[in-house]
PDB file of C-alpha atoms and ligand atoms in Angstrom:
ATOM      1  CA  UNK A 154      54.492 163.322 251.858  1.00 68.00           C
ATOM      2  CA  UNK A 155      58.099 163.704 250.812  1.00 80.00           C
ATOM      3  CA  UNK A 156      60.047 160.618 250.579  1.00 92.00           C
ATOM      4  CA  UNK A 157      61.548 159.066 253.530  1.00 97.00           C
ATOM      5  CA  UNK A 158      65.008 159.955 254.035  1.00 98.00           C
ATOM      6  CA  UNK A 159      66.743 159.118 257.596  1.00 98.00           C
ATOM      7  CA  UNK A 160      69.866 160.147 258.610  1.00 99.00           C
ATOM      8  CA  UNK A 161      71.845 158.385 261.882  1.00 99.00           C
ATOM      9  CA  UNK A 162      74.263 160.481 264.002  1.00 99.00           C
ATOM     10  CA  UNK A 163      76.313 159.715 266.495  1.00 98.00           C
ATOM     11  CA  UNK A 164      79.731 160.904 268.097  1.00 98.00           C
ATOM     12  CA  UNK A 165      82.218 159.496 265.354  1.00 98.00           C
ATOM     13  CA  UNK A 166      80.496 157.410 263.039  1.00 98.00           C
ATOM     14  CA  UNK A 167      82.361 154.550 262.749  1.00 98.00           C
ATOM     15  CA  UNK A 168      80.601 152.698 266.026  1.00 98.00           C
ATOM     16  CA  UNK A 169      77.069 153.505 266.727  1.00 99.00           C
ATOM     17  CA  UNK A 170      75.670 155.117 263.891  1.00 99.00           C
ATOM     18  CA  UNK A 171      76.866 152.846 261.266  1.00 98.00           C
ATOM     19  CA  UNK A 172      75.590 150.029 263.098  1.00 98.00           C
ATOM     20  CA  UNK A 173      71.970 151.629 263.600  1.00 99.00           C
ATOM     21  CA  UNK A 174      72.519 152.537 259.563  1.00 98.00           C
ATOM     22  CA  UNK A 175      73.123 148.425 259.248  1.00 98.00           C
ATOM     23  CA  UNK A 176      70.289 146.953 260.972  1.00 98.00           C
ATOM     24  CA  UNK A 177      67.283 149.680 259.518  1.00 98.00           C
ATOM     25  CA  UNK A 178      69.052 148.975 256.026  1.00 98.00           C
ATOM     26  CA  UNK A 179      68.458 145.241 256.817  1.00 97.00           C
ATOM     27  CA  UNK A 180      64.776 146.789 258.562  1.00 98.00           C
ATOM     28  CA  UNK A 181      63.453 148.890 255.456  1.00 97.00           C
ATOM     29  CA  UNK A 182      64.776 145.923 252.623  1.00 97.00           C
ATOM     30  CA  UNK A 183      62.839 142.970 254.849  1.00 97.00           C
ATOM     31  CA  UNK A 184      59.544 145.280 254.700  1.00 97.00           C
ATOM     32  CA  UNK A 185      60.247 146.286 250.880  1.00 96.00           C
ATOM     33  CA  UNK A 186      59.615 150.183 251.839  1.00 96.00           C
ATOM     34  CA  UNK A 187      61.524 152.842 250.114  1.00 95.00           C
ATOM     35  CA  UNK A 188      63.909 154.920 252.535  1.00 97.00           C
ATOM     36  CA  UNK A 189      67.169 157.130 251.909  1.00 98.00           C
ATOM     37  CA  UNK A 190      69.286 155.750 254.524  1.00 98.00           C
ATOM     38  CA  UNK A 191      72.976 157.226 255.936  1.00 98.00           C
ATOM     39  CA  UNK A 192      74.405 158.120 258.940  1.00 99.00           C
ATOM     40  CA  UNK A 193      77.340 161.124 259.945  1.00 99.00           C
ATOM     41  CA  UNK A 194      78.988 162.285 263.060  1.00 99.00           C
ATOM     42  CA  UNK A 195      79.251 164.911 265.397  1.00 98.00           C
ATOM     43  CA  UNK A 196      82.867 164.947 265.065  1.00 98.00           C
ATOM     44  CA  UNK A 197      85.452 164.929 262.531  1.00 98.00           C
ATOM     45  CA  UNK A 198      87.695 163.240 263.901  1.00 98.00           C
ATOM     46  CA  UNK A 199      86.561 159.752 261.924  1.00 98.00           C
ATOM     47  CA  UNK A 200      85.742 160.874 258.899  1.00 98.00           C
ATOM     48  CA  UNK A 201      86.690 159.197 255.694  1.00 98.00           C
ATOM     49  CA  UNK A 202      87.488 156.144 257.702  1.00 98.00           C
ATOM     50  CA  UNK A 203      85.761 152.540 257.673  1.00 98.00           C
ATOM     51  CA  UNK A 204      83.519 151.566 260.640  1.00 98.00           C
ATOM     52  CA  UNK A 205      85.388 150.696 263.913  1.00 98.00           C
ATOM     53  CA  UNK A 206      86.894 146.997 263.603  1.00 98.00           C
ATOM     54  CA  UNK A 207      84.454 145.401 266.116  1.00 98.00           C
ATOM     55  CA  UNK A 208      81.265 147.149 264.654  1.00 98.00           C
ATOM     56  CA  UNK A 209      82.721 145.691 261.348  1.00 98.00           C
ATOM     57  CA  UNK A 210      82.411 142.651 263.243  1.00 98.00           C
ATOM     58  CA  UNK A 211      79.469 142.913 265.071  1.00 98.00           C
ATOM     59  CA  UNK A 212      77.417 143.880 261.830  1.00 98.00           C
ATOM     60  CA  UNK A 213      78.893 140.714 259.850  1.00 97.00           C
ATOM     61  CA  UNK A 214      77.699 138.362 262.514  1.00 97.00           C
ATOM     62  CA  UNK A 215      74.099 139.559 261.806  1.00 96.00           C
ATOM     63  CA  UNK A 216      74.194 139.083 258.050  1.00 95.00           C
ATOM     64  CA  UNK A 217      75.329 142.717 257.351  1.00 97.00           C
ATOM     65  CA  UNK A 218      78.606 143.848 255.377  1.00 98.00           C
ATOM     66  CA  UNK A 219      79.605 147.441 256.456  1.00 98.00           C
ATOM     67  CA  UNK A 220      82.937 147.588 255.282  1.00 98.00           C
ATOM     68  CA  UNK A 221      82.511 149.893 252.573  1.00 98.00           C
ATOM     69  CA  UNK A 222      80.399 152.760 255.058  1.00 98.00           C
ATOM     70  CA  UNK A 223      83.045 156.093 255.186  1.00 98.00           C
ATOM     71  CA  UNK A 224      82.930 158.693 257.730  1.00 98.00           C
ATOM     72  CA  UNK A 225      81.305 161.475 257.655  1.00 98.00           C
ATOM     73  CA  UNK A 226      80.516 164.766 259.175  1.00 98.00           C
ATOM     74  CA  UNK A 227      76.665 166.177 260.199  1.00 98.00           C
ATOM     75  CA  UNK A 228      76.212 169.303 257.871  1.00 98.00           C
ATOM     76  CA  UNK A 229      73.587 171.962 257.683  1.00 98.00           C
ATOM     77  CA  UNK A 230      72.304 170.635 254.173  1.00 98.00           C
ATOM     78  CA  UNK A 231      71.549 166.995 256.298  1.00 98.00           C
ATOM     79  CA  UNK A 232      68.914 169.111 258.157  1.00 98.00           C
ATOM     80  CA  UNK A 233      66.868 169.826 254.641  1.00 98.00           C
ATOM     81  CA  UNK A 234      67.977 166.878 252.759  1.00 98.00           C
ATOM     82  CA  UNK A 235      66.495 164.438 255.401  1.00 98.00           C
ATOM     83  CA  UNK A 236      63.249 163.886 256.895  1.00 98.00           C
ATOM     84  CA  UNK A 237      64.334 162.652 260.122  1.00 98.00           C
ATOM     85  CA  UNK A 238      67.762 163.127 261.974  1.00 98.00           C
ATOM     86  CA  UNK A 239      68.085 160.785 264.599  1.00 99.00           C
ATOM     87  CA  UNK A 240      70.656 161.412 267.270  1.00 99.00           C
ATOM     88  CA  UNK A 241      72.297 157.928 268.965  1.00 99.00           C
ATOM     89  CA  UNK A 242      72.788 159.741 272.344  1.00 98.00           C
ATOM     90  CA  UNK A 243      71.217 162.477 274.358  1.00 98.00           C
ATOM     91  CA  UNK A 244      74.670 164.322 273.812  1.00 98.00           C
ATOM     92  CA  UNK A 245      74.345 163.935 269.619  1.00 98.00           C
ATOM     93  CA  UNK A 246      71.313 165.573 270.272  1.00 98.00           C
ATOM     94  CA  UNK A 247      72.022 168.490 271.734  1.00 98.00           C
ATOM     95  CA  UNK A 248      74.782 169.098 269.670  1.00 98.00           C
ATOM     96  CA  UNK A 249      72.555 168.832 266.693  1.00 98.00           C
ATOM     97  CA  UNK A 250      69.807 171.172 268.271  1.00 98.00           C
ATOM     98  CA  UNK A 251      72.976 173.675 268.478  1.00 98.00           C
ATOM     99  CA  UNK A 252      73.541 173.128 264.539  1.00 98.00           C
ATOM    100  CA  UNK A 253      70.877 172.989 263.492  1.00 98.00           C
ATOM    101  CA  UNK A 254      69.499 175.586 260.670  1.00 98.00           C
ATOM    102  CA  UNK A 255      66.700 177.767 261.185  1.00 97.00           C
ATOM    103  CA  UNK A 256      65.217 176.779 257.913  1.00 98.00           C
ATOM    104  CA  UNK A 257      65.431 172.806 258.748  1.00 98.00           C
ATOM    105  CA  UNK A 258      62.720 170.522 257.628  1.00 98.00           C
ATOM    106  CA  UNK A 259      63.998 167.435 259.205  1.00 98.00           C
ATOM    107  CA  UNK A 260      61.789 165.960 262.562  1.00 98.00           C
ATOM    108  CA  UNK A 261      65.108 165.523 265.127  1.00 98.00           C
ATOM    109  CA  UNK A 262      64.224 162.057 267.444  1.00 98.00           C
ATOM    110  CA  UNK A 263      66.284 159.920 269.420  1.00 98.00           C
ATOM    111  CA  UNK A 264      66.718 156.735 268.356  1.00 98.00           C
ATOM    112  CA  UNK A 265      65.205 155.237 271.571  1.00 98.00           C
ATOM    113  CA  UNK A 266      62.333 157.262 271.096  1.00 98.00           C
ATOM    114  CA  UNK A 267      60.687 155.030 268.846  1.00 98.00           C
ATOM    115  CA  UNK A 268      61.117 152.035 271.487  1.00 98.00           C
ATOM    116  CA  UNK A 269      57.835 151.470 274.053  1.00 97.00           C
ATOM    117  CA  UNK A 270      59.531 152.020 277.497  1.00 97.00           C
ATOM    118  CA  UNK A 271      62.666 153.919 276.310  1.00 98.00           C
ATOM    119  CA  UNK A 272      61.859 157.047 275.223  1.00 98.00           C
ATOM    120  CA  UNK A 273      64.297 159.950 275.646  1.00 98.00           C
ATOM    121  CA  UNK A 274      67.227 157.007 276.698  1.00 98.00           C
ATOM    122  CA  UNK A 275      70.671 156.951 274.871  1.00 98.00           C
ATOM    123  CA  UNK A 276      72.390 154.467 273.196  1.00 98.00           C
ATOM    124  CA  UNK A 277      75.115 153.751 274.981  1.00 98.00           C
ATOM    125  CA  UNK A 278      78.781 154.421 273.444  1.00 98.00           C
ATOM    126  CA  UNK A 279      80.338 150.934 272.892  1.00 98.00           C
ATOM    127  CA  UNK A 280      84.054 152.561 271.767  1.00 98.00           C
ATOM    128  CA  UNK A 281      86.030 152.146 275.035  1.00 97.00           C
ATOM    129  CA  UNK A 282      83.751 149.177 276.037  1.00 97.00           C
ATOM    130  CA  UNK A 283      84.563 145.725 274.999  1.00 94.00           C
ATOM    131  CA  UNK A 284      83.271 143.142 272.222  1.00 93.00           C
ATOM    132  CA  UNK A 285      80.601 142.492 274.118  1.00 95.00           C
ATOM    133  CA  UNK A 286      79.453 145.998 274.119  1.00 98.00           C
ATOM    134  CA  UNK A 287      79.056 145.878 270.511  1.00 98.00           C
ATOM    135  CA  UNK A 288      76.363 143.220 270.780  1.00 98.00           C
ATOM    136  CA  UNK A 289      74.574 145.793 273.239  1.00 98.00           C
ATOM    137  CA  UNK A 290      74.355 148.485 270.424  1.00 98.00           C
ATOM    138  CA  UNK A 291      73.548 145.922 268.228  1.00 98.00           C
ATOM    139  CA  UNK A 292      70.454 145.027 270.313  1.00 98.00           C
ATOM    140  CA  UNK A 293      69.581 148.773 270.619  1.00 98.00           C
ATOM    141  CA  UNK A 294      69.928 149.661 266.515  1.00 98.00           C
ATOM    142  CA  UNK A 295      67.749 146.426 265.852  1.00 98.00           C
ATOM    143  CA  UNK A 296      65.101 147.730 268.490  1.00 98.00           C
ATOM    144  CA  UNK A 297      65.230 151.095 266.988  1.00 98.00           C
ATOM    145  CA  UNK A 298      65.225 150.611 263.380  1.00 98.00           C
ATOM    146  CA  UNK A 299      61.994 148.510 264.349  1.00 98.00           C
ATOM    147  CA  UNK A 300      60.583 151.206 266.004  1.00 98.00           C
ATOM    148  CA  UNK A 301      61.509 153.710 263.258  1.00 98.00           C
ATOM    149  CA  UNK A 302      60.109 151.578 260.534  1.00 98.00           C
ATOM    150  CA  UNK A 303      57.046 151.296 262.182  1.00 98.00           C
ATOM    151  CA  UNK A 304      57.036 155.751 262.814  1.00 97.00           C
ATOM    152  CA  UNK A 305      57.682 155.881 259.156  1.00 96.00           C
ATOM    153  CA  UNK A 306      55.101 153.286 257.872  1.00 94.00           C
ATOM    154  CA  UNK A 307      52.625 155.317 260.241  1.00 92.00           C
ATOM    155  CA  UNK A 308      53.537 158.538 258.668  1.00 87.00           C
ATOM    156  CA  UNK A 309      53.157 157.145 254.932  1.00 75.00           C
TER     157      UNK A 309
HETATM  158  P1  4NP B1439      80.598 156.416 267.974  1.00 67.25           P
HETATM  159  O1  4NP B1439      81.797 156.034 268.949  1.00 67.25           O
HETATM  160  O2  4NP B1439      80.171 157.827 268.327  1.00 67.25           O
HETATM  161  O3  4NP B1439      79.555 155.428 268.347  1.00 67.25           O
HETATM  162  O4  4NP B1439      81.112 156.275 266.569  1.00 67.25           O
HETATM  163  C1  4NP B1439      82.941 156.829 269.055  1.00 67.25           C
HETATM  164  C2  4NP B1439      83.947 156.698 268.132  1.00 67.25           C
HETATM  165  C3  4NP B1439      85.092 157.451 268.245  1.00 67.25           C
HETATM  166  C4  4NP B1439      85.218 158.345 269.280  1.00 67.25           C
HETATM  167  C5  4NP B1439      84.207 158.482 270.206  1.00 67.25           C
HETATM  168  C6  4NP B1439      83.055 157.726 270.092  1.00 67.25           C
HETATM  169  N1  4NP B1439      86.400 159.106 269.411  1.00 67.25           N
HETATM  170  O5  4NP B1439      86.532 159.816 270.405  1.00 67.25           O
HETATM  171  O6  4NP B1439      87.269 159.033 268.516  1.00 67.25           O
END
């Protein structure tokens, strides 16, 4: 068994995907397993930059400091270098079946996937929503790093 190594993608990383980064982070530490952890985008518009302001926030209130996560973009090597890609949204998903090498290794889930009762659902996309949306995909990344830690614990 190859050593865990997830990888979070979402739209633009600097909402969604950071925060679902944040909360398994906080996940894998509390349960003392060893996991490669990072998360990219779709999109390139966001790269290099810091986390979006209000998931900044968001992950602060819940005892996690994301102000140093950059930006980056999903890349062909993600798709060997991880064991599991894990799309945000039902869109990220598609896009990265459309990427996605013919020699990959890496098991592509939804993050909802590994919830009981929301399999194949999206995380919604907080970015034109309000503060309060942030707490939403806050809820969501804590239910699916759960879920995730669990997969992986099952796997090992
Ligand atoms: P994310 O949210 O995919 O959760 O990081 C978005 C961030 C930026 C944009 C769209 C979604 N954008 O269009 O710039």
């Amino acid at each position: 068994m190859p050593r865990p190594a997830v990888l979070f993608v979402c739209l633009g990383n600097i909402c969604r995907s950071p925060l679902a980064e944040a909360a398994f982070r906080r996940e894998v530490e509390r349960r003392g397993l060893e996991v490669e952890i990072d998360s990219a985008g779709t999109g390139s518009w966001h790269v290099g930059h810091p986390p979006d302001r209000r998931a900044q926030a968001t992950a602060l209130r819940n005892g996690v400091d994301i102000a140093h996560y950059r930006g980056r973009q999903v890349e062909p090597e993600d798709f060997r270098r991880f064991t599991h890609v894990v799309a945000l949204d039902r869109d990220n998903l598609a896009d990265l079946k459309r990427i996605r090498p013919s020699d990959a290794t890496a098991e592509l889930l939804l993050l909802l996937d590994a919830v009981e009762g929301r399999r194949g659902k999206s995380v919604a996309d907080p970015y034109y929503g309000e503060d309060k949306d942030f707490d939403t995909t806050w809820a969501d990344a804590v239910a699916g790093a759960k879920g995730l830690a669990d997969l992986i614990e099952g796997e090992g």
